Each structure stands twice: as C-alpha cells, then as structure tokens.
Amino acid sequence: MSTRNFSAPTPRADAPRTPAPRTTVPRLYEDVGAQPVPAPASRPDRRGVHLVGDGIDVGVYSSRATRVDLCLVDVAPDGSLTERRHSLRGPVHGVWHGHVPGVRAGQRYGLRVHGPWSPPRGQRHNPAKLLLDPYARGIAGTTRLTPAVYAHVVGEDLAPVDGTGSPDPRDSAADVAHAVVVDDRFDGAVPSPRTPWRDTVIYEAHVRGLTMTLPGVPDRLRGTYAGLAHPATIDHLRSLGVTAVELLPIHAKMDEPHLVAKGLTNYWGYNTLGFLAPEPSYATAAARAAGPAAVLAEVKGMVALLHAAGIEVLLDVVYNHTCEGGVAGPSVSWRGLDSSGYYLHDDHDRGRMLDMTGCGNTLDLRRTEVVRMVLDSLRYWASEVGVDGFRYDLAVTLGRNADQFTAYHPLLVALATDPVLREVKHVAEPWDLGPDGWRTGQFAAPVAEWNDRFRDAVRTFWLADPGAAAKGGSGRDLRDLATRLSGSADMFGYGQVPGGRGPHASISYVTAHDGFTLADLVAYEHKDNSANLEDNRDGTVDNRSWNHGAEGPVPSDSPAADVLPLRRRSIRNLLGTLLLSPGTPMLTAGDEIGRTQRGNNNSYSQDNATSYLDWNLGRWREDLLATTRHLLRLRREQPVLRPERFYTGRVADGDRVPDLAWLDADAREMGAHRWHDPRVRVLQMLRSGGGGHADVLVVLSSSLDYESVRLPEGRGVDLELAWSSEWESPSYAEAEQDRDPWSLTAAPGEVVLLAPLSMRLYLAGGERTGPAGDG
C-alpha cells in the first residue's frame, strides 16, 4: 500500500513567510519523483472523478477536513483488497482535488478523510472508513452492515457502545460498496418525445415489479432495466395509452439496518447511496458481470428504447435525505466527508441532526454545496442519461430554509431557470414530516404536484361515504369533489402570472406505490402489513376504503359473492373519475389489471410476489384492462377532457353553453343549498367543447339506490353514451350498437336510470369519435 502526497506541506505557524518563486515544479510530480513536465491541470470547480488525458481529475468537497486521500482499490483473485493512496491538493473553497495519471475506466476507488472527530460539533471524520464519492457514476459491490462501517464504536448489534462518542478504528474497505471510474459515452440516444403536459398520462411503476412475471419477457430480462424496455413491456404501455413511465427510485440504494436485521430489503429504494449512480441490482446479470459501465449503458438503452416508442421516462428522486440515517447510523459517504456541511443540524446543538423526513437525517439545502450536488445530479440524469423529468420525494424539504418553506428557494428557482432543467418535467410530492409540512398547491411553476386532495375527495365520494351510508351513517357534501374534478383551481390557479399553473399542474391520482392498490381499496377496510414485521404499526390508517360488506378476498362460490360485481363497478368508478377529469392523471402500475397486495398498504420491504404485477389475468381483469384502454382513448380523442385553462362557469364568446356547468339529478343548476347538503349523491358535470369539439357530460351517482337522472338540454342535440361504469367491458357497447344503433343515444332532457354506484360519460355535438367501443 503506497501513498502519494498531492498536497503541499503545511507550513509551521511560526515559519517566516517568503515570496513564492515565479515558477515552481508542481507538487503533484515533485513528491513522487516524476520529471517536471507539463501535466493536465485538475479542476477544483468540478466534482467527482472524470477521465481526462492520461488519467483522471478528482474533486471532492470536504470543507472541514485536514487531508483527503483518493484510494485506488484493487481486488485480488482471492477477493482481498489492496489500496494505492493519493493525497489530494487543497482545499480550495472546501474542495480537494488532483490529477492522477495512469488511471483508466473500471478502476475502483474510495475516499479517506482526515479531520476533527467532534460529535458535539457535528464532525465525524474517521480515515479508517473508506467513503463513497457522492458523485460516483458507477458502483461495484454492496455495503454489508457490519460494525466496521460505522464511524463510531458499535457492538455486534450495531448499537452505539458509548453514545457515538469514540471513533471506531476498524477498516471498512472490505464491507462497503466502491465507486468505479466510468467511461459513460453512449451512442444510442434517442431524442425525447417531449409530450406536452396537456397530453401527458403518467404510469408509476417499479423496474422489478413491472416485468418479473410479464409474459413475453425472457427470464434473463425480467425485473431489469432491459426488461422494462422489452417489446412486450412497451406493447403493454402503448396499448394502454400512457405517455410516461414514472419509475420508483433507480439511484443506487442501501438497505436500512432495521430491515437487514429482519431479513428484509428496501424494495422501493427510497434510501439513496449515490445520486449519480444507477442501482446495479436492477440490471441484467450480464451487465452486472461486465461492470458499472455496462449497467449505466443498460439504463441509457432503456431510456432510448422507450423514447423510440414515444414514451417519456420520469425518475422518482430522493434528495431530502440519504441512506446514512441519524447520528447513530453508518458512515459510508457524506457523514464522513463533512457531516455538518451536508446535513441539517440544530443550530443550537450542532451534535443533533434535524429530521424533516422521518428517515433520521435531512440534507441541508441552505448550503450551496448541497444545492449544487442536487442540481449536478439532475443535470446528469437529464442531459447524459436522457430522462424527461423528475418526481421529488418529500419535496417540501427541498424548499426549506431550515424549518421554513418557500416556493422560491434557490433550488426550486433553478428548476425554472437552468438551461437543462427548465426543459424537463418536474413533479413534487408536496409534503414532508417537518413543521407545516403539508404544502399541496404551494409550489411555483414549472413544478406540478401530486394532488392528495383529489385522491381523498374521489375516494370519499365513491367509497368512504357509501360505506358509511351502508352502515347507517352520513357522508360529506359535494363541494370539495367538484373543486377537484374541475382541476383544483383553488390550489393551482394562483401564482406569478394570471391563471396560475393551470389544471395540468395537478397530478391527479387515486392510488400510488404507497397505500392500497385500486383492487384493495374496494376489498379491505383494514390494512394487513404483518409481512413487514412491524406488528402492523406501519402504513396509514386513513385509507378511505370500503370492502362492500366483506373483508378481503371473496371466492366466486362464497355466500358473500354478491359483493364482487359491486366491487368491480367501484374500481371502474375510481378509474373513470381519474381518467376523465382535468389535470394530469397518474395510474399506478397494475391497477389496470386489478393487482392486489392482499391488504398491505406499505409494501416498501416486500421484494416478492406481494409487490410484483401478476399477469395471469382472469376474465374480470381482462375486462378491466379493456376498460382502462377505452377510457384513455376517450381522453386522448376528446380535447375537452384535457383543458389547459381553468373553467370560468361562463359562456365564452361565440358559444351557447358555459365552459362548465354543475347540475343536479333534475338537470337544474346546483344551488348553494344543494352544494351543502350531504344527502345529495348525484352530480352532473357538463363541459363545453366550444362548438368545434364534442361537449362532454359526466354523470356521477354514489347513491346506494337506483337514481332517475334528467339529462341537460345543452345545445339541444342528442347525447351519445360513450362509456358507463355499469359495463363490465366496453365490448358491451359494441354489442348494444349491433343490436340497436340507437340504444346508446339519449335525447336532450331525457330521463335515464342510473344503477347504484355508477357513472356515465356522454358526448354531444361537435366532432364524434366513432363507435363507443374499442373495436
């Protein structure tokens, strides 16, 4: 093990100061006895490791270190490790840097940092720990949670021996993942489809779960980046009608100690080990064997193939915390580099970390270096990997100045002004666990937001209220539901420009990766997270679900089987409301085929069949898939379903009907007394197509009884029934039209009978879309 010193000797404090000579031999070469020939200059303004000329340039931020060593790690055939250490120059504004000749792509490396050990001051430098470069673009190996990976002394149970007070002397190199020098050139990029927001439909999926059992995907590709871009997967996405996949985190990750102790893993991946490196375990075995460059190439290939199919790729990213946990957590990167420089600490007690995320630590976005790290990561994934946007986990943390949130935080402003990032999509999860953490509707352009109020209002109308009524209770009035179905102007209609961000800033959803699946919402009133081994304490209890009278699975030959048709109709109601409303809809992978997690509403640790999509479709699941395709086709073909501006409720110049009208079951305008009456369970939503396109009427009834509904006069033209949640499949419409061409047509003012818990979509006038079915 050799050490090369790249930094000039530190002069004694009492040494006399002498003028610097006009020319000097670079310390880089003088210290190693090399000839004083010109050398490529390293760049302290650039972070990470980059191939340059005859070697690599290195730059790492560690503002309180007294010395930083780049450690080139070599693995012998027997698995033993050797290191070649090179002390970097610096610091320059906190950055240690150097140029190391002779290093090529594929070289493993890490960092060892010397400096103060002072836990009360938030400083935990320990050169016995080999640290991962925060800018690593490739990672080899995995981190094993042994006592050696902790900077402080812990026991075999990984609990602190003396309250994290003493530095641990054990070398961690054999137990941690290593950064790898990567040549990330790629010649197969395909331009982004750049789908406009008005046409965007998001499909939230997990790389593994989507294809682990998907027919047509070869076994060797299942659950991988390559599998996600396989023709069988793309065929499903395209036939469904989605325009973007939003992937749960694919940044390199690490399992939490409490999961490892239980023999579980962090399946979802919200525990980031590296912000620029892809997670290796999602790559094919061939790519993993070939090394990190091949893993990265597989990710880029996935993006290219999806682009070629017209599908955008959004990444779920976690910049609010890291995998190192709280003060008692392991030291694998940022903690050992500069804990108080990267993490948010209590200004009055520097040894205490503040937790706005529920994960033990919070990245300190007040600090320029942390903001830079996030922006560098985003730019890399957008410009080099080619992704089309990002969904920000616990995004409120990214806009905090310690405990105060602002939508105009420098990081959030950069999303609108950076020449790379302003060209991609941005979606916020608009809450965190800090003070005043719920901020839905409070971000600024160009950020769109998950609209949890849409989710809650739709679940309440279709499930919670009828469930309460079935037990003799009462529900809520319809004011909030109408606000959500019209685009949530109360939250997204304001901003620095008139009209705010528009309806598309609302990412409308009914389910997501966390919580019940769509099929479980209609089958469970109580979560069953026992498989997570947390005594069912984890996961939300605010599900707003309804089991329709029987909890969990109901066999078709069971005495309770009469709930099954109603459950299926409720699923169609939820889907129809989502896909036919203004805003940007997000569909959770598997909901289109009735996926169940058997009551688990927090499957973050279930890397198994609980979380994987089951592609063995029975009849009702095939019908549900056909229904989803039909609804998305209607959305695609009817512009009035995708408004770019909020409604006014007034008649536009040249039109005859308001852009939006709310009507009761008698086709009368909803009055104040009706809006405030929780007994009102029928609502009609009439939207104008402006004369050039079809008007759209959506009729909703969450009544437990049949309801007579008078259709509005509108423009005085017939209405065509384009879809009804009473249909098990859109093929029903085709059969009806074949039997009687007028069976799906209603006259203005005609009274129709709606089944309990059902909704309908009518089209009137304007451009017609052809047969109501998909045939």
PDB file of N, CA, C and O in Angstrom, residues 462-463 465-473 546 548 566 569 681 701-707 754-758:
ATOM      1  N   TRP A 462     -66.753   7.931  -3.651  1.00  0.00           N
ATOM      2  CA  TRP A 462     -67.090   6.605  -4.180  1.00  0.00           C
ATOM      3  C   TRP A 462     -67.021   5.485  -3.144  1.00  0.00           C
ATOM      4  O   TRP A 462     -67.655   4.443  -3.315  1.00  0.00           O
ATOM      5  N   LEU A 463     -66.241   5.666  -2.067  1.00  0.00           N
ATOM      6  CA  LEU A 463     -66.030   4.551  -1.137  1.00  0.00           C
ATOM      7  C   LEU A 463     -66.409   4.883   0.304  1.00  0.00           C
ATOM      8  O   LEU A 463     -67.262   4.216   0.896  1.00  0.00           O
ATOM      9  N   ASP A 465     -67.997   7.450   1.782  1.00  0.00           N
ATOM     10  CA  ASP A 465     -69.371   7.873   2.040  1.00  0.00           C
ATOM     11  C   ASP A 465     -70.384   6.753   1.821  1.00  0.00           C
ATOM     12  O   ASP A 465     -71.261   6.535   2.675  1.00  0.00           O
ATOM     13  N   PRO A 466     -70.340   6.021   0.699  1.00  0.00           N
ATOM     14  CA  PRO A 466     -71.269   4.900   0.569  1.00  0.00           C
ATOM     15  C   PRO A 466     -71.066   3.845   1.643  1.00  0.00           C
ATOM     16  O   PRO A 466     -72.049   3.232   2.118  1.00  0.00           O
ATOM     17  N   GLY A 467     -69.821   3.605   2.028  1.00  0.00           N
ATOM     18  CA  GLY A 467     -69.569   2.643   3.096  1.00  0.00           C
ATOM     19  C   GLY A 467     -70.205   3.072   4.396  1.00  0.00           C
ATOM     20  O   GLY A 467     -70.782   2.257   5.126  1.00  0.00           O
ATOM     21  N   ALA A 468     -70.120   4.389   4.678  1.00  0.00           N
ATOM     22  CA  ALA A 468     -70.772   4.901   5.885  1.00  0.00           C
ATOM     23  C   ALA A 468     -72.290   4.803   5.768  1.00  0.00           C
ATOM     24  O   ALA A 468     -72.982   4.433   6.733  1.00  0.00           O
ATOM     25  N   ALA A 469     -72.809   5.120   4.573  1.00  0.00           N
ATOM     26  CA  ALA A 469     -74.263   5.058   4.377  1.00  0.00           C
ATOM     27  C   ALA A 469     -74.779   3.630   4.542  1.00  0.00           C
ATOM     28  O   ALA A 469     -75.878   3.416   5.070  1.00  0.00           O
ATOM     29  N   ALA A 470     -73.989   2.656   4.088  1.00  0.00           N
ATOM     30  CA  ALA A 470     -74.406   1.258   4.208  1.00  0.00           C
ATOM     31  C   ALA A 470     -74.512   0.831   5.665  1.00  0.00           C
ATOM     32  O   ALA A 470     -75.216  -0.139   5.986  1.00  0.00           O
ATOM     33  N   LYS A 471     -73.855   1.568   6.540  1.00  0.00           N
ATOM     34  CA  LYS A 471     -73.883   1.251   7.972  1.00  0.00           C
ATOM     35  C   LYS A 471     -74.760   2.234   8.737  1.00  0.00           C
ATOM     36  O   LYS A 471     -74.699   2.300   9.967  1.00  0.00           O
ATOM     37  N   GLY A 472     -75.546   3.017   8.002  1.00  0.00           N
ATOM     38  CA  GLY A 472     -76.465   3.943   8.647  1.00  0.00           C
ATOM     39  C   GLY A 472     -75.898   5.314   8.909  1.00  0.00           C
ATOM     40  O   GLY A 472     -76.554   6.151   9.547  1.00  0.00           O
ATOM     41  N   GLY A 473     -74.705   5.587   8.440  1.00  0.00           N
ATOM     42  CA  GLY A 473     -74.084   6.881   8.663  1.00  0.00           C
ATOM     43  C   GLY A 473     -74.369   7.855   7.531  1.00  0.00           C
ATOM     44  O   GLY A 473     -75.193   7.606   6.649  1.00  0.00           O
ATOM     45  N   TRP A 546     -63.464   0.880   1.273  1.00  0.00           N
ATOM     46  CA  TRP A 546     -64.731   0.222   1.624  1.00  0.00           C
ATOM     47  C   TRP A 546     -64.699  -1.191   1.066  1.00  0.00           C
ATOM     48  O   TRP A 546     -64.460  -1.385  -0.127  1.00  0.00           O
ATOM     49  N   HIS A 548     -67.199  -3.216   0.860  1.00  0.00           N
ATOM     50  CA  HIS A 548     -68.509  -3.532   0.291  1.00  0.00           C
ATOM     51  C   HIS A 548     -69.253  -4.627   1.062  1.00  0.00           C
ATOM     52  O   HIS A 548     -70.172  -5.254   0.532  1.00  0.00           O
ATOM     53  N   LEU A 566     -70.230  -5.383  -7.474  1.00  0.00           N
ATOM     54  CA  LEU A 566     -70.212  -4.012  -6.969  1.00  0.00           C
ATOM     55  C   LEU A 566     -68.786  -3.532  -6.749  1.00  0.00           C
ATOM     56  O   LEU A 566     -68.473  -2.359  -7.005  1.00  0.00           O
ATOM     57  N   ARG A 569     -67.456  -2.578 -10.117  1.00  0.00           N
ATOM     58  CA  ARG A 569     -68.004  -1.304 -10.570  1.00  0.00           C
ATOM     59  C   ARG A 569     -67.339  -0.147  -9.841  1.00  0.00           C
ATOM     60  O   ARG A 569     -67.058   0.905 -10.427  1.00  0.00           O
ATOM     61  N   ARG A 681     -76.319  12.873  -3.688  1.00  0.00           N
ATOM     62  CA  ARG A 681     -75.340  11.883  -4.118  1.00  0.00           C
ATOM     63  C   ARG A 681     -75.227  11.806  -5.639  1.00  0.00           C
ATOM     64  O   ARG A 681     -74.526  10.941  -6.168  1.00  0.00           O
ATOM     65  N   SER A 701     -73.111   9.057  -9.657  1.00  0.00           N
ATOM     66  CA  SER A 701     -74.040   8.741  -8.584  1.00  0.00           C
ATOM     67  C   SER A 701     -73.377   7.778  -7.600  1.00  0.00           C
ATOM     68  O   SER A 701     -73.053   6.645  -7.958  1.00  0.00           O
ATOM     69  N   SER A 702     -73.172   8.242  -6.383  1.00  0.00           N
ATOM     70  CA  SER A 702     -72.656   7.346  -5.338  1.00  0.00           C
ATOM     71  C   SER A 702     -73.775   6.906  -4.403  1.00  0.00           C
ATOM     72  O   SER A 702     -73.518   6.482  -3.277  1.00  0.00           O
ATOM     73  N   SER A 703     -75.013   7.003  -4.909  1.00  0.00           N
ATOM     74  CA  SER A 703     -76.161   6.526  -4.142  1.00  0.00           C
ATOM     75  C   SER A 703     -76.166   5.000  -4.095  1.00  0.00           C
ATOM     76  O   SER A 703     -75.721   4.334  -5.026  1.00  0.00           O
ATOM     77  N   LEU A 704     -76.693   4.453  -3.017  1.00  0.00           N
ATOM     78  CA  LEU A 704     -76.832   3.001  -2.900  1.00  0.00           C
ATOM     79  C   LEU A 704     -78.099   2.503  -3.577  1.00  0.00           C
ATOM     80  O   LEU A 704     -78.350   1.292  -3.608  1.00  0.00           O
ATOM     81  N   ASP A 705     -78.889   3.426  -4.138  1.00  0.00           N
ATOM     82  CA  ASP A 705     -80.134   3.071  -4.811  1.00  0.00           C
ATOM     83  C   ASP A 705     -80.078   3.479  -6.278  1.00  0.00           C
ATOM     84  O   ASP A 705     -79.221   4.287  -6.685  1.00  0.00           O
ATOM     85  N   TYR A 706     -80.998   2.924  -7.056  1.00  0.00           N
ATOM     86  CA  TYR A 706     -81.157   3.397  -8.435  1.00  0.00           C
ATOM     87  C   TYR A 706     -81.631   4.847  -8.393  1.00  0.00           C
ATOM     88  O   TYR A 706     -82.424   5.237  -7.524  1.00  0.00           O
ATOM     89  N   GLU A 707     -81.135   5.643  -9.347  1.00  0.00           N
ATOM     90  CA  GLU A 707     -81.493   7.056  -9.381  1.00  0.00           C
ATOM     91  C   GLU A 707     -81.951   7.448 -10.782  1.00  0.00           C
ATOM     92  O   GLU A 707     -81.298   7.118 -11.783  1.00  0.00           O
ATOM     93  N   LEU A 754     -79.916   5.425 -13.519  1.00  0.00           N
ATOM     94  CA  LEU A 754     -78.556   5.046 -13.158  1.00  0.00           C
ATOM     95  C   LEU A 754     -78.578   3.978 -12.082  1.00  0.00           C
ATOM     96  O   LEU A 754     -79.334   4.079 -11.099  1.00  0.00           O
ATOM     97  N   ALA A 755     -77.744   2.968 -12.263  1.00  0.00           N
ATOM     98  CA  ALA A 755     -77.617   1.920 -11.257  1.00  0.00           C
ATOM     99  C   ALA A 755     -76.933   2.474 -10.012  1.00  0.00           C
ATOM    100  O   ALA A 755     -76.247   3.502 -10.062  1.00  0.00           O
ATOM    101  N   PRO A 756     -77.073   1.819  -8.873  1.00  0.00           N
ATOM    102  CA  PRO A 756     -76.344   2.250  -7.682  1.00  0.00           C
ATOM    103  C   PRO A 756     -74.838   2.304  -7.957  1.00  0.00           C
ATOM    104  O   PRO A 756     -74.291   1.451  -8.659  1.00  0.00           O
ATOM    105  N   LEU A 757     -74.198   3.308  -7.407  1.00  0.00           N
ATOM    106  CA  LEU A 757     -72.742   3.455  -7.521  1.00  0.00           C
ATOM    107  C   LEU A 757     -72.297   3.337  -8.976  1.00  0.00           C
ATOM    108  O   LEU A 757     -71.633   2.379  -9.365  1.00  0.00           O
ATOM    109  N   SER A 758     -72.639   4.307  -9.783  1.00  0.00           N
ATOM    110  CA  SER A 758     -72.261   4.232 -11.192  1.00  0.00           C
ATOM    111  C   SER A 758     -72.010   5.620 -11.751  1.00  0.00           C
ATOM    112  O   SER A 758     -72.427   6.631 -11.163  1.00  0.00           O
TER     113      SER A 758
END
